[in-house]
mmCIF file of C-alpha atoms (C1' of nucleotides) in Angstrom:
data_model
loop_
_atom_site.group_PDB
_atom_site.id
_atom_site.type_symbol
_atom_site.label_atom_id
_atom_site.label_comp_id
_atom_site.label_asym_id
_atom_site.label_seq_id
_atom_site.Cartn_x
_atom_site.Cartn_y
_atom_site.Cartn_z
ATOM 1 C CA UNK A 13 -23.807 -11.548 9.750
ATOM 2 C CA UNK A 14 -23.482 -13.323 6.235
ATOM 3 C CA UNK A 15 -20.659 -15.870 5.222
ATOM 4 C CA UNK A 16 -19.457 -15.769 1.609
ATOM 5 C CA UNK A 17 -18.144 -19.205 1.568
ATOM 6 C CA UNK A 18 -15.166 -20.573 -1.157
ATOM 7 C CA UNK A 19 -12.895 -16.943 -1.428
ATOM 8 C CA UNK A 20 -9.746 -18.127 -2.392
ATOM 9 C CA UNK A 21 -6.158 -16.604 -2.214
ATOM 10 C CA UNK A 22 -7.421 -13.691 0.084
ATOM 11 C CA UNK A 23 -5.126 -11.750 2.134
ATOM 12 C CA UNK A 24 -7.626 -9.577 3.701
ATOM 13 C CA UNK A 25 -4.987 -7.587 6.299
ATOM 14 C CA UNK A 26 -2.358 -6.946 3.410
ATOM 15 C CA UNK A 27 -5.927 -5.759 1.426
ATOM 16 C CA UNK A 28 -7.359 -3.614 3.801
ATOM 17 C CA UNK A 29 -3.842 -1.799 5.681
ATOM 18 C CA UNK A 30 -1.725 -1.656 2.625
ATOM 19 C CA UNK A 31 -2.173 2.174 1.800
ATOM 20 C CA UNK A 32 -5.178 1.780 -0.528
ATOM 21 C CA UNK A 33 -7.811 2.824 2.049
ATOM 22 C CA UNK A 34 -7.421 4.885 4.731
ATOM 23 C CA UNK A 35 -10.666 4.804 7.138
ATOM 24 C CA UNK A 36 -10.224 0.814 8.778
ATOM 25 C CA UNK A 37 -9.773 0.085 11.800
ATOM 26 C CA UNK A 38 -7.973 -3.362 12.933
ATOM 27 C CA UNK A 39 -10.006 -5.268 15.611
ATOM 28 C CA UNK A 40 -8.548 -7.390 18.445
ATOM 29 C CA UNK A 41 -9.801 -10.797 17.560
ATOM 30 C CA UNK A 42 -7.924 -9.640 13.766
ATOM 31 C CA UNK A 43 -11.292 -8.855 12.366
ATOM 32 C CA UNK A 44 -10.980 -5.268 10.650
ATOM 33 C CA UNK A 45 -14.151 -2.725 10.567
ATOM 34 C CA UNK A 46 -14.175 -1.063 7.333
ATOM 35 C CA UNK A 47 -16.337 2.347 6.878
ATOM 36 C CA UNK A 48 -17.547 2.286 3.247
ATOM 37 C CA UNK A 49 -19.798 5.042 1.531
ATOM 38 C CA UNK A 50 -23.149 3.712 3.002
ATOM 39 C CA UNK A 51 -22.476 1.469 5.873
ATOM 40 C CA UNK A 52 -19.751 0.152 8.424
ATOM 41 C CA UNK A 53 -18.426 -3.340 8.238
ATOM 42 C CA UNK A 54 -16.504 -5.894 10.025
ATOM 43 C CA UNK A 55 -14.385 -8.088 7.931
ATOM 44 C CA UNK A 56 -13.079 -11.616 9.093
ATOM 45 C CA UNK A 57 -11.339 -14.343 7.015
ATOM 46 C CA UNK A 58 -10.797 -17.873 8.496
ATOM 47 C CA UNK A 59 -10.174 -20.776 5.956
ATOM 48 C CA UNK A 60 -11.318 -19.628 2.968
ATOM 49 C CA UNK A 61 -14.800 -18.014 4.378
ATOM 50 C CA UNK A 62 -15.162 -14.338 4.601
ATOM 51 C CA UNK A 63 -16.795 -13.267 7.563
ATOM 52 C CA UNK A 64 -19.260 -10.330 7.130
ATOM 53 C CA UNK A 65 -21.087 -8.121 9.530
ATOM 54 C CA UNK A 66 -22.882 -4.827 9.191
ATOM 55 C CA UNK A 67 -24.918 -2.182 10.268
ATOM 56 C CA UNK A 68 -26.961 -2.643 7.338
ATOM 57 C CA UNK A 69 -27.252 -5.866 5.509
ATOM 58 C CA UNK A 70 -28.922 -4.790 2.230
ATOM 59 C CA UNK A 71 -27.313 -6.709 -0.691
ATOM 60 C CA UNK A 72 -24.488 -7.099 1.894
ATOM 61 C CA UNK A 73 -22.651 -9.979 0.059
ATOM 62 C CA UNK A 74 -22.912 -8.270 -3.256
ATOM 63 C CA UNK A 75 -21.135 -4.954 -1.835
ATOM 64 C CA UNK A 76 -18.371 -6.813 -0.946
ATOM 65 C CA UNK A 77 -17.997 -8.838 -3.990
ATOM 66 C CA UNK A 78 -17.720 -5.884 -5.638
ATOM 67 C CA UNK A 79 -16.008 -3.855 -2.826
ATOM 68 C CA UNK A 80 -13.297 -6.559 -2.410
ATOM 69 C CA UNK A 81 -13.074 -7.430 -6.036
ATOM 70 C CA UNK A 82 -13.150 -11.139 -5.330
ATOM 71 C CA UNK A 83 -14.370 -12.056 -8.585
ATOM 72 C CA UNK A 84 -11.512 -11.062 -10.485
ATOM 73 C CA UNK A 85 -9.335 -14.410 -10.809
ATOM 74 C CA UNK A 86 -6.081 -12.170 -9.498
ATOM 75 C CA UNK A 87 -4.089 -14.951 -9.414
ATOM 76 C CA UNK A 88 -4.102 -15.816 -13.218
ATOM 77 C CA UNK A 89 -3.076 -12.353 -13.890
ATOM 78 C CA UNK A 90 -0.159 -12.878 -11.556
ATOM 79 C CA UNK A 91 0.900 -15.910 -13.450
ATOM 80 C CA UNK A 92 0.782 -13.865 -16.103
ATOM 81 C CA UNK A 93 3.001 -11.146 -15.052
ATOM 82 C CA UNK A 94 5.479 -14.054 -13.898
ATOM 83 C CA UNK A 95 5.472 -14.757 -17.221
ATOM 84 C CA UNK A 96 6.760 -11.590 -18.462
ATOM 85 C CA UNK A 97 8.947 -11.030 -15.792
ATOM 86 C CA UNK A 98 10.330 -13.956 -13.661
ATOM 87 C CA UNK A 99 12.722 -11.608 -11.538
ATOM 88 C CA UNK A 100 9.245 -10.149 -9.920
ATOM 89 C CA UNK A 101 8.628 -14.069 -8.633
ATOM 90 C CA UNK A 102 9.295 -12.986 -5.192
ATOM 91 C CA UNK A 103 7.216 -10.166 -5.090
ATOM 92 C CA UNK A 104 4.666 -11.381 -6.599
ATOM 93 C CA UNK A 105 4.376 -14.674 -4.268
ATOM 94 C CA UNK A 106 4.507 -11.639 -1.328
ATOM 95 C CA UNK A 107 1.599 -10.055 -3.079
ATOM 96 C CA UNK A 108 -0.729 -13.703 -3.817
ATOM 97 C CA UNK A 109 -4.218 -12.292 -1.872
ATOM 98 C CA UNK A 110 -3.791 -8.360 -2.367
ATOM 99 C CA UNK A 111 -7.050 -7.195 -3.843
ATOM 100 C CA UNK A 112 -7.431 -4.004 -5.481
ATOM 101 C CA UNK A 113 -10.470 -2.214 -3.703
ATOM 102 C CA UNK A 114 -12.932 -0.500 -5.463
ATOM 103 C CA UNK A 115 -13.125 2.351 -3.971
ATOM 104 C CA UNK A 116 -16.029 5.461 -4.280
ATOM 105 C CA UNK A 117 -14.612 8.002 -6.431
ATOM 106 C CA UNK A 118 -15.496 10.868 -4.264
ATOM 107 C CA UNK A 119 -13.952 9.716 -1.477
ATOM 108 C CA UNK A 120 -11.079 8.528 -3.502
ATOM 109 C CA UNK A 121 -10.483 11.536 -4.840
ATOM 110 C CA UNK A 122 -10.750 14.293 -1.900
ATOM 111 C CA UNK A 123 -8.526 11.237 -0.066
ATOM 112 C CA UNK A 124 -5.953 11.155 -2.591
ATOM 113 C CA UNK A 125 -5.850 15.157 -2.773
ATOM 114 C CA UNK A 126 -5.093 15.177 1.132
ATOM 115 C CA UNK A 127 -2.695 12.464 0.830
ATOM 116 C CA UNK A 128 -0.049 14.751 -0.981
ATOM 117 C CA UNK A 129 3.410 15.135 0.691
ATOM 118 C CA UNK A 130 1.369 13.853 3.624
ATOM 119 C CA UNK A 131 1.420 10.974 6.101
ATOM 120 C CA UNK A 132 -0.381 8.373 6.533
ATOM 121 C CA UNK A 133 -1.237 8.824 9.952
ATOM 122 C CA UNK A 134 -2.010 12.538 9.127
ATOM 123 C CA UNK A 135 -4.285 11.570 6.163
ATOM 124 C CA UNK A 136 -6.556 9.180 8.246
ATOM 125 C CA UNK A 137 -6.859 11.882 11.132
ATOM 126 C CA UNK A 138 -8.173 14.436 8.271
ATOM 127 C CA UNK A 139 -10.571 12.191 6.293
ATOM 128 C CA UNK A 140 -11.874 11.349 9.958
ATOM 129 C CA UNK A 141 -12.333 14.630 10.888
ATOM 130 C CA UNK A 142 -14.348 15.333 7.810
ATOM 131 C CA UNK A 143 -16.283 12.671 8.431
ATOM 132 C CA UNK A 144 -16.825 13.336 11.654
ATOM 133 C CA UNK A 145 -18.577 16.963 11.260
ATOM 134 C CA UNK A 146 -19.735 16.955 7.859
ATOM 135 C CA UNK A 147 -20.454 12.884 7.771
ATOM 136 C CA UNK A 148 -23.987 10.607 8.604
ATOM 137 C CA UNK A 149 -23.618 9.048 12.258
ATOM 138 C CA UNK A 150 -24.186 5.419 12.002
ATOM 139 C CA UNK A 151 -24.096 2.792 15.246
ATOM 140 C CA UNK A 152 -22.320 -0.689 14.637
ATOM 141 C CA UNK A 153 -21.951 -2.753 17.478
ATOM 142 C CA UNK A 154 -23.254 0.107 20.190
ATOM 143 C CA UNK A 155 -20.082 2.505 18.437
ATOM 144 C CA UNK A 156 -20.561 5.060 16.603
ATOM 145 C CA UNK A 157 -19.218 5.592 13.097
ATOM 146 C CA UNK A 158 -19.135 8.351 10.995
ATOM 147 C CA UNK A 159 -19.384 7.847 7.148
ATOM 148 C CA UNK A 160 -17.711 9.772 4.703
ATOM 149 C CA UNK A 161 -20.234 12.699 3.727
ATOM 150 C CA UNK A 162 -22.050 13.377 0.631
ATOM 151 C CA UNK A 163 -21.072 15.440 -2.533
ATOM 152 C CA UNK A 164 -23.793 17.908 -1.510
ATOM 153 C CA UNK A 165 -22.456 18.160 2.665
ATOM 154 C CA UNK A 166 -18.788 18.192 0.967
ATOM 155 C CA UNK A 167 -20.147 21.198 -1.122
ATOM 156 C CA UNK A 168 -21.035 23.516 1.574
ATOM 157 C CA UNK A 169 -17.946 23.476 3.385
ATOM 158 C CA UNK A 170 -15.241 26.568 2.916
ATOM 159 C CA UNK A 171 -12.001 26.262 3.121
ATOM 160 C CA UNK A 172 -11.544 27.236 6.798
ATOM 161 C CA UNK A 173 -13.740 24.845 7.933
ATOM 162 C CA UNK A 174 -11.483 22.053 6.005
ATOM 163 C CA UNK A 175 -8.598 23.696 8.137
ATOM 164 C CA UNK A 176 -10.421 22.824 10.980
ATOM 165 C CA UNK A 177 -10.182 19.272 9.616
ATOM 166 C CA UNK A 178 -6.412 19.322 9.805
ATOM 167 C CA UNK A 179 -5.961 19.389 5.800
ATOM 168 C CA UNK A 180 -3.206 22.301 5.970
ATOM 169 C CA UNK A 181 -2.518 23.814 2.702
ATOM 170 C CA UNK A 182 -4.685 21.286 0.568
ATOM 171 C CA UNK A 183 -7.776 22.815 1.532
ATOM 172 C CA UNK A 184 -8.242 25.553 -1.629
ATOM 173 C CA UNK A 185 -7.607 22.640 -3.921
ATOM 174 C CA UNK A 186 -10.776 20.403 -2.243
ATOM 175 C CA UNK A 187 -13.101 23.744 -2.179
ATOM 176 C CA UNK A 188 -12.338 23.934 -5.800
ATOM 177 C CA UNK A 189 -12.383 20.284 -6.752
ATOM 178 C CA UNK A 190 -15.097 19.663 -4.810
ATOM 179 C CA UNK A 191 -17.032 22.640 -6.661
ATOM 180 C CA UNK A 192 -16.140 21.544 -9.906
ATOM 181 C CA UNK A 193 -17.579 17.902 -9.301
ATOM 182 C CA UNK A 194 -20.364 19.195 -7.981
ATOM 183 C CA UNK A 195 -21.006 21.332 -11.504
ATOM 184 C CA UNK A 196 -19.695 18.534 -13.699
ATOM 185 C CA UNK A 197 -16.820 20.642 -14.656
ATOM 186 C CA UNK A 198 -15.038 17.293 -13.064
ATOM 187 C CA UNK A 199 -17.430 14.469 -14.168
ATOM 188 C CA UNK A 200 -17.028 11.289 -11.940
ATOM 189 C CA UNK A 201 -18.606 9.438 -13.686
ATOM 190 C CA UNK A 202 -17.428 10.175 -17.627
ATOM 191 C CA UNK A 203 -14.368 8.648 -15.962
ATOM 192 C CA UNK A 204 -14.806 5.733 -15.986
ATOM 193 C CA UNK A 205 -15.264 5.584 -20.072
ATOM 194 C CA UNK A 206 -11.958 7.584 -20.793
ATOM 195 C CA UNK A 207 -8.916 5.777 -21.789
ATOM 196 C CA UNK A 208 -6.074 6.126 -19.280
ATOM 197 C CA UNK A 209 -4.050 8.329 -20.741
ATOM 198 C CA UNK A 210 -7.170 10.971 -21.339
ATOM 199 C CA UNK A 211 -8.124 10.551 -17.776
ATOM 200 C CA UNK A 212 -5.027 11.354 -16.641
ATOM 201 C CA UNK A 213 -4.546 14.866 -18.282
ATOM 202 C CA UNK A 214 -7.981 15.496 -17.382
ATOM 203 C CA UNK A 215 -7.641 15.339 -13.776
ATOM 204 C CA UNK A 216 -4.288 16.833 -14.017
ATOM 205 C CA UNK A 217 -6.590 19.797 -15.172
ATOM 206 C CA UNK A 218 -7.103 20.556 -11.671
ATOM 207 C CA UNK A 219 -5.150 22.096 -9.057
ATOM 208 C CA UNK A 220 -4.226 19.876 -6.417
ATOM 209 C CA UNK A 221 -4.162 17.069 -8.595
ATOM 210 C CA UNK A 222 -0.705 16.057 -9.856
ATOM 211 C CA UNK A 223 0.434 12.714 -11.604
ATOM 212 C CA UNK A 224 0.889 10.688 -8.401
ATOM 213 C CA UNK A 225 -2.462 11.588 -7.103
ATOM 214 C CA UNK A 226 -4.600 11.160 -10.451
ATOM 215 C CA UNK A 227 -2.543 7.805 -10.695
ATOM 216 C CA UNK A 228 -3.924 6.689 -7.396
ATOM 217 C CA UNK A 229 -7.802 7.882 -8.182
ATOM 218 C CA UNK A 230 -7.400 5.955 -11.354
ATOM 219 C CA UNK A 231 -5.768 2.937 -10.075
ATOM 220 C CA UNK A 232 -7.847 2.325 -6.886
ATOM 221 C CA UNK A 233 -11.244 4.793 -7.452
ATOM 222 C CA UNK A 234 -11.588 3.593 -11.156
ATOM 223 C CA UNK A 235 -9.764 0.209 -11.874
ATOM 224 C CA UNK A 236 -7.799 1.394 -14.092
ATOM 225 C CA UNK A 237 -4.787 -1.123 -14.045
ATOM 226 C CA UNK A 238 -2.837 0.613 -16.922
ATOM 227 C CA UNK A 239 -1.870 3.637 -14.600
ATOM 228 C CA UNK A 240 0.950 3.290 -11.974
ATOM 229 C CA UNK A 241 1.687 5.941 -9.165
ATOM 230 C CA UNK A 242 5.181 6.146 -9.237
ATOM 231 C CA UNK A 243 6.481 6.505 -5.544
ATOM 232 C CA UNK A 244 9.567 6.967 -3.661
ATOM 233 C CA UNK A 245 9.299 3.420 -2.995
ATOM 234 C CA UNK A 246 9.113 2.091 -6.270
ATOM 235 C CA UNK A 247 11.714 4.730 -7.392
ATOM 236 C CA UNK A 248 14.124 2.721 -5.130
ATOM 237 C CA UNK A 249 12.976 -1.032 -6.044
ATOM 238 C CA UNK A 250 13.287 0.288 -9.392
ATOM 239 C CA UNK A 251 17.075 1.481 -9.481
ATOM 240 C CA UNK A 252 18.086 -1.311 -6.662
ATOM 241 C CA UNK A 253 16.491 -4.081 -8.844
ATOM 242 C CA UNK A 254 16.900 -3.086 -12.748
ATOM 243 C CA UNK A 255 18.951 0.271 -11.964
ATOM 244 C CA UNK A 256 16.564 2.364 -13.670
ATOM 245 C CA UNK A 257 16.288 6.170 -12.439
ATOM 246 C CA UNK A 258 13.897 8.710 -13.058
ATOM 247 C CA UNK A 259 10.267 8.967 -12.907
ATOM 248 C CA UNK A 260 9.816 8.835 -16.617
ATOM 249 C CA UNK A 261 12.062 6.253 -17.273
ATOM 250 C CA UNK A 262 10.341 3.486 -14.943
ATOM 251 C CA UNK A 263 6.808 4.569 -16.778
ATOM 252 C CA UNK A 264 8.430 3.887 -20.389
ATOM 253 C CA UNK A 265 10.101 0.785 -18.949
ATOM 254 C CA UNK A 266 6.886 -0.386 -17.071
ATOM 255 C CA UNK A 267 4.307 0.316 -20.179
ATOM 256 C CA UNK A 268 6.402 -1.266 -22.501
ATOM 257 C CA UNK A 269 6.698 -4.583 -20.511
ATOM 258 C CA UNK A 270 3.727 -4.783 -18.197
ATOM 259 C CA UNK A 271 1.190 -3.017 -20.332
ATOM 260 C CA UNK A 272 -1.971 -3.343 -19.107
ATOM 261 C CA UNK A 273 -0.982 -5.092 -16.004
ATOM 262 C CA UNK A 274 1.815 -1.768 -15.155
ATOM 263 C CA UNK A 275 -0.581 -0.500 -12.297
ATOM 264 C CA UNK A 276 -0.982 -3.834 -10.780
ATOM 265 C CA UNK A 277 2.804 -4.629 -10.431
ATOM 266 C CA UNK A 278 3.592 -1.202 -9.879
ATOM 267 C CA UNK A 279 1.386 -1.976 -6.676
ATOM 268 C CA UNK A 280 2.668 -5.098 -5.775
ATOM 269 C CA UNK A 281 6.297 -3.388 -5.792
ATOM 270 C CA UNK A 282 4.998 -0.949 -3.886
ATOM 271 C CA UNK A 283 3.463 -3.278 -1.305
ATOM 272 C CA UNK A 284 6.571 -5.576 -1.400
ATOM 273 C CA UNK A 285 8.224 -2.862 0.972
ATOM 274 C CA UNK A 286 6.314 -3.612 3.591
ATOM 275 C CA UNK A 287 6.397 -7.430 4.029
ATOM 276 C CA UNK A 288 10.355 -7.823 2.557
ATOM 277 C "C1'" DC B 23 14.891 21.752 17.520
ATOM 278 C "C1'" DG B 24 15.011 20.029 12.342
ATOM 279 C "C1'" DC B 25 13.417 16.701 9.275
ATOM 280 C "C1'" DC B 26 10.103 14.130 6.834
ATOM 281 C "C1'" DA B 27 5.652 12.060 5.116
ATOM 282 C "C1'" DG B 28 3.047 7.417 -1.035
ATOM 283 C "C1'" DG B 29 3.573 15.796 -4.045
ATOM 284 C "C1'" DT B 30 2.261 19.905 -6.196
ATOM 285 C "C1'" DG B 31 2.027 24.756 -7.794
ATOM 286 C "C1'" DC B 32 4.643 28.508 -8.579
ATOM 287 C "C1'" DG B 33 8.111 31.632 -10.160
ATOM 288 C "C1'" DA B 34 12.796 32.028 -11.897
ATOM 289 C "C1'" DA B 35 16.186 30.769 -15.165
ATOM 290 C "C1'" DT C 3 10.864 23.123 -20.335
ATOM 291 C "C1'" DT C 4 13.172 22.286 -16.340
ATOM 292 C "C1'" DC C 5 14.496 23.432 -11.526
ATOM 293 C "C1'" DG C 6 14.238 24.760 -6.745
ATOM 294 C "C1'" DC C 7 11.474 25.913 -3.152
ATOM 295 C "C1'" DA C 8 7.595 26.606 0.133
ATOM 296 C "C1'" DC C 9 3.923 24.376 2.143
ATOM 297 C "C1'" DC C 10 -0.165 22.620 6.927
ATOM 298 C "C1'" DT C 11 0.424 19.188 10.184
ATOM 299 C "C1'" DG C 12 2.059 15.865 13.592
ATOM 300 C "C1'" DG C 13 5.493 12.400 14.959
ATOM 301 C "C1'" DC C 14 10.197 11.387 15.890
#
DNA sequence: CGCCAGGTGCGAA
DNA sequence: TTCGCACCTGGC
C-alpha cells in the first residue's frame, strides 16, 4: 500500500465509472479495484490522499500519476473553458475532479471496437471474457484477476473463439484489426505523433472503426483533447442547450469555439448526463 | 414479445 | 454523396 499525499480536485468515482474504462469494479468500503495492463489495483480517496494498493508495487505511484493523469492542472483548463463559454458553468462545476485516464492503446482500441451500438453492461461482460481465457491470472487480495491479454495472445484468437466471448458481429473487425496491429499495418504507436485530424482518417481506414469509435481511442487511449465523440447524449445537450442539430454541425460549432479543449468539454457534456 | 444500447458497413438510389 | 437497414447480445 502507498499514499500519494496532496491530489487535489479528484473525483475518483465520477473518474473511474464514467464510461471511460470498462474493467473496475466498485468495492464496499467505496474503494474501486481497477485492472490495468500489468497489475490490479485498489483505488481509495479520503481528504485529498489517494489510497493505493496492488498486486505489484513496482513504480506503483508513478503508474498512477500517469494512469490517473493527476499532474495535469485540470482545473486551470476548466477556468479556461469558463472563459470561453460561461453557459457551460454548471457543467463544468459537475465535472471539477473528472480525470481523463490514460488508457493502453490496445486495450483501448479492441474496447472501443466492441463498444459499438453496444451496452455498457454488454461491453464489460465481453472484454471480461477475453480476459478471462486469453488473459494472465493474477491474485489480489486472495481473488483472482484476469488482465487484459497481450497483442501476441490477442493474435492467435479466430473469430469464433471471440464469439465465444460474447462480441456478436464485431468479431471479424477485431481478427482483422488485431492482425493489422500486430503487422504494423495499424501502428500504435506512430499514433501518438499524428495530428488529430490524420489520426482520425487513419483509423477510420479500418473496418470496425467508425468516427465515434476512433474519437474515443484518440480521446481516452491517446490524449488527444482536440477530438470529441459525438454521442446521442451530447446530440441532445447540444440542440436542448444551443439548438444545434446534426453531427457535423456540433463538430464545426465545437472546433471553432473550444479548439483544443473540444474533446474535453465534449466529455464533460457527456458526463453531465449522469450527475444532472 | 419488441426495443434498445456511447455505431458501422453495405447496398441502393 | 447520402440514406436506410441489418446486426450479436442481453436486459427490460
Amino acid at each position: 500500500m502507498i499514499v500519494i499525499k496532496n491530489v487535489k480536485n479528484m473525483d475518483l468515482e465520477n473518474t473511474i465509472t464514467c464510461g471511460q474504462i470498462f474493467r473496475f469494479i466498485k468495492e464496499i468500503d467505496n474503494s474501486f479495484t481497477v485492472i490495468l495492463c500489468d497489475r490490479v489495483v485498489n483505488l481509495k480517496y479520503i481528504n485529498g490522499e489517494l489510497y493505493v494498493d496492488s498486486n505489484n508495487e513496482d513504480n506503483l505511484e508513478i503508474v498512477i500519476r500517469n494512469y490517473l493523469d493527476l499532474d495535469r492542472d485540470y482545473l486551470s483548463i476548466i477556468n479556461d473553458i469558463k472563459k470561453i463559454d460561461s453557459n457551460l458553468k454548471p457543467i463544468l462545476n459537475n465535472s471539477i475532479g473528472l480525470k481523463f485516464i490514460k488508457q493502453e492503446p490496445l486495450e483501448c482500441i479492441v474496447s472501443y471496437v466492441i463498444s459499438q451500438n453496444n451496452s455498457v453492461r454488454n461491453i464489460q461482460n465481453s472484454l471480461n471474457l477475453i480476459s478471462f481465457n486469453y488473459g494472465e491470472k493474477v491474485i489480489f487480495n486472495n481473488k483472482e484477476y484476469y488482465l487484459f491479454p497481450t497483442l501476441d495472445k490477442l493474435s492467435k484468437i479466430n473469430s469464433e473463439e471471440f464469439r465465444e466471448c460474447k462480441v456478436g458481429f464485431r468479431d471479424k473487425y477485431l481478427v482483422d484489426i488485431i492482425s493489422a496491429i500486430n503487422t504494423d499495418m495499424l501502428d500504435i504507436n506512430k499514433m501518438y505523433d499524428m495530428d488529430s485530424e490524420y489520426a482520425l482518417e487513419y483509423l477510420m481506414g479500418f473496418k470496425g472503426i467508425g468516427m465515434k469509435v476512433a474519437s474515443c481511442i484518440l480521446l481516452f487511449g491517446y490524449h488527444k483533447f482536440d477530438v470529441y465523440p459525438v454521442d446521442t447524449w451530447v446530440k441532445k445537450f447540444m440542440f436542448d442547450n444551443y439548438n444545434i442539430f446534426g453531427e457535423e454541425n456540433i463538430r464545426k460549432y465545437c472546433k471553432e469555439k473550444f479548439g483544443i479543449y473540444s474533446g474535453l468539454v465534449i466529455q464533460y457534456m457527456f458526463n453531465s448526463k449522469r450527475n444532472m
